[in-house]
């Protein structure tokens, strides 16, 4: 009896035999992992090129030295693939020793900054209008992280905890042992000298001439990792040169200045220019950071030079020249606290916006006080503000109640409002009052490390907003935060604010610095 051997042939598995959904998943995984040489895989076939080129060109990180080849690499046919450009301007290393009191001249840094911005704007000025092109600008010196500031981030896009990030943090902690510069076994035990802090925040002088007009950029991002002091005139030049901006995310540092009021006057001039220039803006997010949030040491006043716009007559003339009648009522008193001027201007600008978040730069009380009874907010959908009064203590309770009732009355004039946030946070404390419209119902929530009972008067002031919805009952919630709050970054993280008040990568940095 013959024995027959059964030989079966398995069908050879090929790329084409895979379902299209599986092929897309594989290509997406390749693009997400970004292993060395992944971009070259786009040359395998047209299908791979379609997916991998889109991922490769979606966000482009540039140094100034890359700009000479930028137009060749991003041909007119590939411009539509670019959605985010990040320009990292590497400033020169310090010309003197890190510990020397002698600083590098700011003119040298201005050349690098001005040259980089000018080159990129010249290139982008030739691009036609496109949808959703974001421009992110950063500037730093590799010397910034030497010795005294070992814990800061100069350029990082991390947004969440992962094993790699934790491992990196542990490794750098081991390297942070430098008693001479205030570091003992990974802990900062001594404040940096004034000269070191001044160098980190030293100013970059203004642009010497107007920048080219750019219509392709609709989003501008300047994150807190850019610590150099940009004069308001430079910020205003950036804003006015990008004449189709719809979204600005700006994270300046508090001007560290012994004549702080005059520096704020410069900021006022910037705000007035912004008001007149940004006619296309829909969303504005401002987060003002400060070294005071980080160092458990006595504050040291710094000595940055005055900006170019400290002539009171000049910015007074700008107010009168404004076409907006909403600005004409402002008291033209140069001795008035400039933060009130800023609050008045941002309050007026809020009428044109869909989303507005301003953290720490102005106080919510001033903002609400300058909202005029005759105004209406037909477009505003979300508003987030901070107030120094939102801290535990009997002396603050009545002020908080007045603030919440004023806000409730104001929201009645905002028919599209779905999110209102009033918050505050820092080392050891965090709290937020949150108004939310979720589908067909409304709620008000107090969330924080300390309890505040929302009085019947406060609830009543927010009730009319709920009465316009199918389910008219206003939900009232109280939620407690039990975690340890080490910084204002932790406060934002644990408050789980329903709208953006800071860039995710910046929040990641703050919680580690």
Coordinates of C-alpha atoms in Angstrom, one line a residue:
X1 CA 0.0 0.0 0.0
X2 CA 1.6 3.1 -1.1
X3 CA 1.9 6.0 1.3
X4 CA 1.2 9.3 -0.2
X5 CA 2.7 12.4 1.4
X6 CA 0.4 15.3 1.5
X7 CA 2.1 18.5 0.6
X8 CA 0.2 21.7 1.2
X9 CA 1.4 25.0 0.0
X10 CA 0.7 27.9 2.2
X11 CA -0.2 31.1 0.4
X12 CA 2.6 33.6 0.5
X13 CA 1.7 36.7 2.5
X14 CA 2.3 39.9 0.7
X15 CA 1.8 43.6 1.5
X16 CA -0.9 43.8 -1.1
X17 CA -2.8 40.9 0.5
X18 CA -3.3 42.8 3.7
X19 CA -6.5 44.6 4.2
X20 CA -6.2 48.4 3.5
X21 CA -7.1 49.2 7.1
X22 CA -4.2 47.1 8.4
X23 CA -1.7 48.6 5.9
X24 CA -2.7 52.1 7.1
X25 CA -2.3 51.0 10.8
X26 CA 1.2 49.7 10.0
X27 CA 2.2 52.9 8.2
X28 CA 0.8 55.1 11.0
X29 CA 2.8 53.1 13.6
X30 CA 6.0 53.6 11.5
X31 CA 5.3 57.4 11.4
X32 CA 4.5 57.6 15.2
X33 CA 7.6 55.6 16.3
X34 CA 9.9 57.6 14.1
X35 CA 12.8 55.1 14.3
X36 CA 16.0 56.2 12.6
X37 CA 15.6 56.4 8.8
X38 CA 11.9 56.0 8.9
X39 CA 11.3 58.9 6.4
X40 CA 13.4 57.2 3.7
X41 CA 10.7 54.4 3.6
X42 CA 8.6 56.9 1.6
X43 CA 10.6 55.8 -1.5
X44 CA 9.3 52.2 -1.3
X45 CA 6.2 52.8 -3.3
X46 CA 3.6 55.5 -3.9
X47 CA 1.3 54.2 -1.2
X48 CA 4.1 54.5 1.4
X49 CA 5.1 57.8 0.0
X50 CA 1.5 59.2 0.4
X51 CA 1.3 58.3 4.1
X52 CA 4.9 58.8 5.3
X53 CA 5.5 62.1 3.4
X54 CA 2.3 63.5 5.0
X55 CA 3.6 62.5 8.4
X56 CA 7.2 63.7 7.7
X57 CA 6.1 67.1 6.4
X58 CA 3.2 67.7 8.8
X59 CA 5.5 69.3 11.5
X60 CA 8.9 70.6 10.4
X61 CA 11.5 71.7 12.9
X62 CA 14.1 74.1 11.5
X63 CA 17.3 75.7 12.6
X64 CA 18.4 79.0 11.0
X65 CA 21.1 77.0 9.1
X66 CA 18.3 74.9 7.5
X67 CA 16.6 77.8 5.9
X68 CA 19.0 78.0 2.9
X69 CA 17.7 74.6 1.8
X70 CA 14.2 74.9 3.0
X71 CA 12.7 76.1 -0.3
X72 CA 14.4 73.2 -2.1
X73 CA 13.2 70.6 0.3
X74 CA 9.7 71.9 0.6
X75 CA 8.8 72.4 -3.0
X76 CA 5.6 74.1 -4.0
X77 CA 4.0 70.7 -4.5
X78 CA 4.7 69.7 -0.9
X79 CA 3.7 73.0 0.8
X80 CA 0.1 71.7 1.3
X81 CA 1.6 68.9 3.5
X82 CA 3.1 71.3 6.0
X83 CA 0.8 72.2 8.9
X84 CA 3.3 73.2 11.6
X85 CA 6.7 74.9 11.3
X86 CA 8.9 75.2 14.4
X87 CA 11.8 77.6 14.1
X88 CA 14.5 77.0 16.8
X89 CA 16.9 79.9 16.8
X90 CA 20.1 78.8 18.5
X91 CA 21.7 81.9 20.0
X92 CA 25.5 82.1 20.4
X93 CA 27.1 80.5 23.5
X94 CA 28.1 82.9 26.2
X95 CA 31.2 84.8 25.3
X96 CA 32.4 84.9 28.9
X97 CA 32.5 82.2 31.6
X98 CA 29.2 81.0 32.9
X99 CA 30.0 82.4 36.4
X100 CA 31.3 85.8 35.2
X101 CA 29.3 88.9 35.9
X102 CA 30.1 90.1 32.4
X103 CA 27.2 89.3 30.0
X104 CA 27.2 88.7 26.3
X105 CA 26.1 91.8 24.4
X106 CA 22.4 91.6 23.4
X107 CA 23.2 93.0 20.0
X108 CA 24.9 89.7 19.1
X109 CA 21.8 87.8 20.0
X110 CA 19.6 90.2 18.1
X111 CA 21.6 89.5 14.9
X112 CA 20.9 85.7 15.2
X113 CA 17.2 86.3 16.1
X114 CA 16.6 88.9 13.5
X115 CA 18.3 87.0 10.8
X116 CA 16.4 83.8 11.5
X117 CA 13.0 85.5 11.6
X118 CA 13.7 87.6 8.5
X119 CA 14.8 84.6 6.5
X120 CA 11.8 82.5 7.3
X121 CA 9.3 85.3 6.8
X122 CA 10.9 86.1 3.5
X123 CA 10.3 82.5 2.4
X124 CA 6.8 82.2 3.8
X125 CA 5.8 85.5 2.1
X126 CA 5.9 83.7 -1.2
X127 CA 3.5 81.0 -0.1
X128 CA -0.1 81.5 -0.9
X129 CA -2.9 81.4 1.7
X130 CA -3.5 77.9 3.1
X131 CA -5.5 76.4 5.9
X132 CA -4.2 76.0 9.5
X133 CA -0.5 76.6 9.1
X134 CA 1.0 77.1 12.6
X135 CA 4.3 78.9 13.2
X136 CA 6.2 78.3 16.4
X137 CA 9.2 80.4 17.4
X138 CA 11.8 79.5 20.0
X139 CA 15.2 81.0 20.8
X140 CA 17.8 79.8 23.3
X141 CA 21.5 79.4 23.9
X142 CA 22.9 76.0 24.7
X143 CA 24.8 77.7 27.6
X144 CA 21.4 78.5 29.2
X145 CA 21.3 75.1 30.8
X146 CA 24.8 75.2 32.2
X147 CA 25.5 75.2 35.9
X148 CA 22.7 77.3 37.6
X149 CA 19.7 76.2 35.4
X150 CA 20.2 72.5 35.0
X151 CA 16.5 71.8 35.4
X152 CA 15.1 74.0 32.6
X153 CA 13.9 72.9 29.2
X154 CA 15.2 74.7 26.1
X155 CA 13.2 72.8 23.4
X156 CA 10.9 70.0 24.3
X157 CA 7.6 68.6 22.8
X158 CA 6.9 66.1 25.5
X159 CA 3.3 66.2 26.7
X160 CA 2.8 63.2 28.9
X161 CA 4.5 60.9 31.3
X162 CA 6.1 57.8 29.9
X163 CA 8.9 55.4 31.0
X164 CA 11.4 57.1 28.8
X165 CA 10.7 60.6 30.2
X166 CA 10.9 59.3 33.8
X167 CA 14.2 57.5 33.1
X168 CA 15.6 60.7 31.5
X169 CA 14.6 62.7 34.5
X170 CA 16.2 60.2 36.9
X171 CA 19.4 60.3 34.9
X172 CA 19.6 64.1 34.8
X173 CA 18.9 64.1 38.5
X174 CA 22.1 62.1 39.1
X175 CA 24.1 64.6 37.0
X176 CA 22.7 67.6 39.0
X177 CA 25.4 67.6 41.7
X178 CA 27.3 70.9 41.5
X179 CA 27.6 72.5 45.0
X180 CA 29.4 75.5 43.5
X181 CA 26.3 76.3 41.5
X182 CA 23.7 75.5 44.1
X183 CA 22.9 71.9 43.3
X184 CA 23.2 69.1 45.8
X185 CA 22.3 65.6 44.7
X186 CA 19.7 66.8 42.2
X187 CA 18.2 69.5 44.5
X188 CA 18.6 73.2 44.0
X189 CA 19.6 74.5 47.4
X190 CA 20.9 78.0 46.5
X191 CA 19.4 80.7 44.4
X192 CA 21.2 81.8 41.2
X193 CA 23.0 85.1 41.4
X194 CA 21.4 88.1 39.7
X195 CA 23.9 88.0 36.9
X196 CA 23.0 84.5 35.9
X197 CA 19.2 85.2 36.0
X198 CA 19.7 88.4 34.0
X199 CA 21.6 86.5 31.3
X200 CA 18.8 83.9 31.0
X201 CA 16.1 86.6 30.6
X202 CA 18.2 89.2 28.9
X203 CA 16.5 91.2 26.1
X204 CA 16.7 90.8 22.4
X205 CA 16.5 94.3 20.9
X206 CA 13.7 95.2 18.5
X207 CA 13.8 94.5 14.8
X208 CA 15.5 97.3 12.9
X209 CA 13.0 97.2 10.0
X210 CA 9.6 95.9 9.2
X211 CA 9.2 92.2 8.5
X212 CA 7.8 90.8 5.2
X213 CA 4.0 90.3 5.2
X214 CA 3.0 86.6 5.5
X215 CA -0.5 85.4 4.7
X216 CA 0.0 81.7 5.0
X217 CA 0.3 81.5 8.8
X218 CA -3.0 81.3 10.8
X219 CA -1.5 80.3 14.2
X220 CA 1.4 81.7 16.1
X221 CA 2.9 79.9 19.1
X222 CA 5.5 81.4 21.4
X223 CA 6.0 79.1 24.3
X224 CA 7.6 79.8 27.7
X225 CA 10.8 78.0 26.7
X226 CA 11.7 81.2 24.9
X227 CA 12.9 83.0 28.0
X228 CA 14.6 85.9 26.4
X229 CA 12.8 89.2 26.9
X230 CA 11.2 90.2 23.6
X231 CA 10.2 93.9 23.7
X232 CA 6.5 94.5 23.0
X233 CA 7.5 96.3 19.8
X234 CA 9.0 93.0 18.5
X235 CA 5.9 91.0 19.5
X236 CA 3.7 93.6 17.8
X237 CA 5.8 93.4 14.7
X238 CA 5.4 89.7 14.6
X239 CA 1.6 90.0 15.0
X240 CA 1.1 92.7 12.4
X241 CA 3.3 90.9 9.8
X242 CA 1.2 87.8 10.1
X243 CA -2.0 89.4 8.7
X244 CA -4.2 86.4 8.7
X245 CA -3.8 85.2 12.2
X246 CA -6.7 83.3 13.7
X247 CA -5.1 81.9 16.8
X248 CA -2.3 83.1 19.1
X249 CA -0.7 81.1 22.0
X250 CA 1.7 83.4 23.8
X251 CA 3.5 82.5 27.0
X252 CA 5.6 85.5 28.1
X253 CA 7.6 85.8 31.3
X254 CA 6.9 88.5 33.8
X255 CA 9.4 91.4 32.9
X256 CA 12.0 91.2 35.6
X257 CA 12.6 94.9 35.9
X258 CA 13.3 97.2 38.8
X259 CA 11.1 99.8 37.0
X260 CA 8.3 97.3 36.4
X261 CA 5.6 99.9 35.7
X262 CA 7.4 101.4 32.6
X263 CA 8.0 97.9 31.2
X264 CA 4.2 97.3 31.5
X265 CA 3.7 100.6 29.6
X266 CA 5.5 99.0 26.8
X267 CA 3.2 96.0 27.0
X268 CA 0.3 98.4 26.9
X269 CA 1.6 99.9 23.6
X270 CA 1.8 96.3 22.3
X271 CA -1.8 95.6 23.3
X272 CA -3.1 98.7 21.5
X273 CA -1.2 97.7 18.4
X274 CA -2.6 94.2 18.7
X275 CA -6.1 95.5 19.1
X276 CA -5.9 97.5 15.9
X277 CA -4.0 94.8 13.8
X278 CA -5.6 91.5 14.7
X279 CA -8.9 91.8 13.0
X280 CA -9.0 88.1 11.9
X281 CA -8.2 86.7 15.4
X282 CA -10.6 84.1 16.8
X283 CA -8.7 82.5 19.7
X284 CA -6.2 84.1 22.1
X285 CA -4.4 82.2 24.9
X286 CA -1.9 84.1 27.1
X287 CA -0.1 82.5 30.0
X288 CA 2.3 84.7 31.9
X289 CA 5.0 82.8 33.7
X290 CA 7.3 84.0 36.5
X291 CA 10.5 82.9 38.2
X292 CA 8.7 83.6 41.5
X293 CA 6.7 80.4 40.9
X294 CA 9.8 78.2 41.0
X295 CA 12.5 79.4 43.4
X296 CA 11.9 79.0 47.1
X297 CA 14.3 81.9 47.6
X298 CA 13.9 85.6 48.2
X299 CA 13.1 87.4 45.0
X300 CA 15.9 89.4 43.4
X301 CA 14.9 92.5 41.3
X302 CA 16.5 92.5 37.9
X303 CA 17.6 95.3 35.7
X304 CA 16.4 94.8 32.1
X305 CA 16.7 98.0 30.1
X306 CA 13.6 100.0 29.3
X307 CA 11.8 99.3 26.1
X308 CA 11.5 101.8 23.3
X309 CA 7.9 102.9 24.0
X310 CA 8.1 104.7 27.4
X311 CA 7.0 108.0 26.0
X312 CA 3.5 108.5 27.6
X313 CA 2.5 110.9 24.8
X314 CA 3.1 108.3 22.2
X315 CA 0.8 105.6 23.6
X316 CA -1.7 108.3 24.6
X317 CA -1.8 109.3 20.9
X318 CA -2.4 105.6 19.9
X319 CA -5.5 105.5 22.1
X320 CA -6.9 108.6 20.4
X321 CA -6.0 107.3 17.0
X322 CA -7.8 104.1 17.6
X323 CA -11.0 103.7 15.5
X324 CA -12.7 101.8 18.3
X325 CA -15.1 103.9 20.3
X326 CA -14.7 101.3 23.1
X327 CA -11.2 102.6 23.9
X328 CA -12.1 106.2 24.0
X329 CA -13.5 106.1 27.5
X330 CA -10.3 104.9 29.1
X331 CA -8.7 107.4 31.6
X332 CA -5.5 108.6 30.0
X333 CA -3.5 108.7 33.2
X334 CA 0.1 107.5 32.8
X335 CA 0.3 106.8 36.6
X336 CA -2.7 104.3 36.4
X337 CA -1.7 100.7 37.1
X338 CA -0.9 99.4 33.6
X339 CA -2.5 96.1 34.4
X340 CA -5.8 97.9 34.4
X341 CA -5.1 99.3 30.9
X342 CA -4.4 95.8 29.7
X343 CA -7.6 94.5 31.3
X344 CA -9.6 97.2 29.6
X345 CA -8.1 96.5 26.2
X346 CA -8.5 92.7 26.5
X347 CA -12.1 93.1 27.7
X348 CA -12.9 95.2 24.6
X349 CA -11.1 92.7 22.3
X350 CA -13.1 89.8 23.8
X351 CA -16.1 91.0 21.9
X352 CA -14.5 89.9 18.6
X353 CA -13.2 86.5 19.8
X354 CA -14.5 83.0 20.1
X355 CA -12.1 81.8 22.7
X356 CA -10.0 83.8 25.3
X357 CA -7.8 82.6 28.1
X358 CA -5.5 85.0 30.1
X359 CA -3.6 83.6 33.0
X360 CA -1.9 85.8 35.6
X361 CA -1.2 88.8 33.3
X362 CA -4.4 90.6 34.3
X363 CA -6.8 90.0 37.2
X364 CA -10.4 88.8 36.4
X365 CA -11.8 91.5 38.7
X366 CA -10.3 94.2 36.5
X367 CA -11.4 92.4 33.3
X368 CA -15.1 92.2 34.5
X369 CA -15.0 95.8 35.7
X370 CA -14.1 97.1 32.3
X371 CA -16.8 95.1 30.4
X372 CA -19.3 97.9 29.6
X373 CA -23.1 97.3 30.0
X374 CA -23.7 98.2 26.4
X375 CA -21.4 95.6 25.0
X376 CA -22.5 92.2 23.6
X377 CA -20.5 89.0 23.0
X378 CA -22.2 87.3 20.1
X379 CA -19.2 85.1 19.2
X380 CA -17.5 84.3 22.6
X381 CA -17.7 80.6 23.4
X382 CA -15.1 80.1 26.2
X383 CA -13.4 82.4 28.6
X384 CA -10.8 81.6 31.3
X385 CA -9.3 84.1 33.7
X386 CA -7.3 84.1 36.9
X387 CA -7.7 86.1 40.1
X388 CA -5.4 86.6 43.1
X389 CA -8.4 86.6 45.3
X390 CA -9.1 82.9 44.7
X391 CA -7.2 81.8 47.8
X392 CA -8.4 80.3 51.0
X393 CA -9.1 82.8 53.8
X394 CA -12.1 84.6 55.4
X395 CA -11.0 87.9 54.0
X396 CA -11.3 86.6 50.4
X397 CA -14.7 84.9 50.7
X398 CA -16.8 88.0 50.1
X399 CA -14.6 89.2 47.3
X400 CA -14.9 85.8 45.6
X401 CA -18.7 85.9 45.9
X402 CA -18.8 89.3 44.3
X403 CA -16.6 88.1 41.5
X404 CA -18.7 85.0 40.8
X405 CA -21.9 87.0 40.8
X406 CA -20.4 89.6 38.4
X407 CA -19.3 86.8 36.1
X408 CA -22.7 85.2 36.2
X409 CA -24.4 88.5 35.2
X410 CA -21.9 89.0 32.4
X411 CA -22.3 85.5 30.9
X412 CA -26.0 86.3 30.3
X413 CA -24.7 88.6 27.4
X414 CA -22.8 85.7 25.9
X415 CA -25.4 83.6 24.1
X416 CA -22.8 81.1 22.7
X417 CA -20.9 80.7 25.9
X418 CA -20.3 77.0 26.8
X419 CA -17.3 77.2 29.1
X420 CA -16.3 79.8 31.7
X421 CA -13.4 79.2 34.1
X422 CA -12.1 81.3 36.9
X423 CA -9.1 79.8 38.5
X424 CA -5.9 80.3 40.5
X425 CA -3.1 78.0 41.6
X426 CA 0.4 77.8 43.0
X427 CA 2.5 75.9 45.4
X428 CA 0.2 74.2 47.9
X429 CA -3.2 75.5 46.5
X430 CA -5.4 75.2 43.5
X431 CA -9.1 76.1 42.9
X432 CA -11.4 76.8 40.0
X433 CA -15.0 77.8 39.4
X434 CA -16.2 76.2 36.2
X435 CA -19.4 76.8 34.3
X436 CA -20.2 74.3 31.6
X437 CA -22.9 73.7 29.1
X438 CA -22.8 70.0 28.1
X439 CA -25.3 69.2 25.4
X440 CA -28.7 70.2 26.9
X441 CA -27.8 71.0 30.5
X442 CA -25.7 73.4 32.5
X443 CA -23.6 73.1 35.6
X444 CA -21.4 75.1 37.9
X445 CA -18.6 73.4 39.8
X446 CA -16.2 74.4 42.6
X447 CA -13.1 72.3 42.4
X448 CA -10.1 72.8 44.6
X449 CA -7.8 71.9 47.5
X450 CA -10.0 73.9 49.8
X451 CA -13.8 74.1 50.0
X452 CA -16.0 77.0 49.1
X453 CA -19.7 76.7 49.5
X454 CA -21.5 78.4 46.6
X455 CA -24.1 80.7 48.2
X456 CA -27.7 80.9 47.0
X457 CA -26.9 84.4 45.6
X458 CA -24.1 82.9 43.4
X459 CA -26.3 80.0 42.2
X460 CA -29.1 82.5 41.4
X461 CA -26.8 84.7 39.3
X462 CA -25.9 81.6 37.1
X463 CA -29.5 80.2 36.9
X464 CA -30.6 82.3 33.9
X465 CA -28.0 80.7 31.7
X466 CA -29.5 77.3 32.4
X467 CA -33.1 78.4 31.8
X468 CA -32.3 78.8 28.1
X469 CA -31.6 75.1 27.8
X470 CA -34.0 72.1 27.3
X471 CA -33.1 70.9 30.8
X472 CA -33.3 74.2 32.8
X473 CA -32.1 72.8 36.2
X474 CA -28.6 74.1 37.0
X475 CA -26.4 71.4 38.5
X476 CA -24.2 72.5 41.4
X477 CA -21.1 70.4 42.1
X478 CA -18.3 70.5 44.7
X479 CA -15.1 68.5 44.0
X480 CA -12.1 68.1 46.3
X481 CA -8.4 67.9 45.1
X482 CA -6.4 65.8 47.5
X483 CA -3.1 65.5 45.6
X484 CA -0.1 67.5 46.6
X485 CA 0.2 70.7 44.5
X486 CA 3.8 71.6 44.0
X487 CA 3.4 74.3 41.4
X488 CA 1.0 76.2 39.3
X489 CA 1.6 73.5 36.7
X490 CA 0.3 70.9 39.1
X491 CA -2.7 73.1 39.8
X492 CA -3.6 73.2 36.1
X493 CA -3.1 69.4 35.9
X494 CA -5.3 68.5 38.9
X495 CA -8.0 71.1 38.2
X496 CA -8.6 69.4 34.8
X497 CA -9.7 72.7 33.3
X498 CA -12.1 72.2 30.4
X499 CA -10.4 74.7 28.1
X500 CA -6.8 75.3 27.2
X501 CA -4.9 77.8 29.3
X502 CA -1.4 76.7 28.3
X503 CA 0.4 74.6 25.7
X504 CA 0.4 70.9 26.7
X505 CA 4.2 70.7 26.2
X506 CA 4.7 73.8 28.4
X507 CA 2.6 72.3 31.2
X508 CA 4.8 69.1 31.0
X509 CA 7.9 71.3 31.4
X510 CA 6.5 73.3 34.3
X511 CA 5.7 70.2 36.3
X512 CA 9.3 69.1 36.0
X513 CA 11.1 72.4 36.6

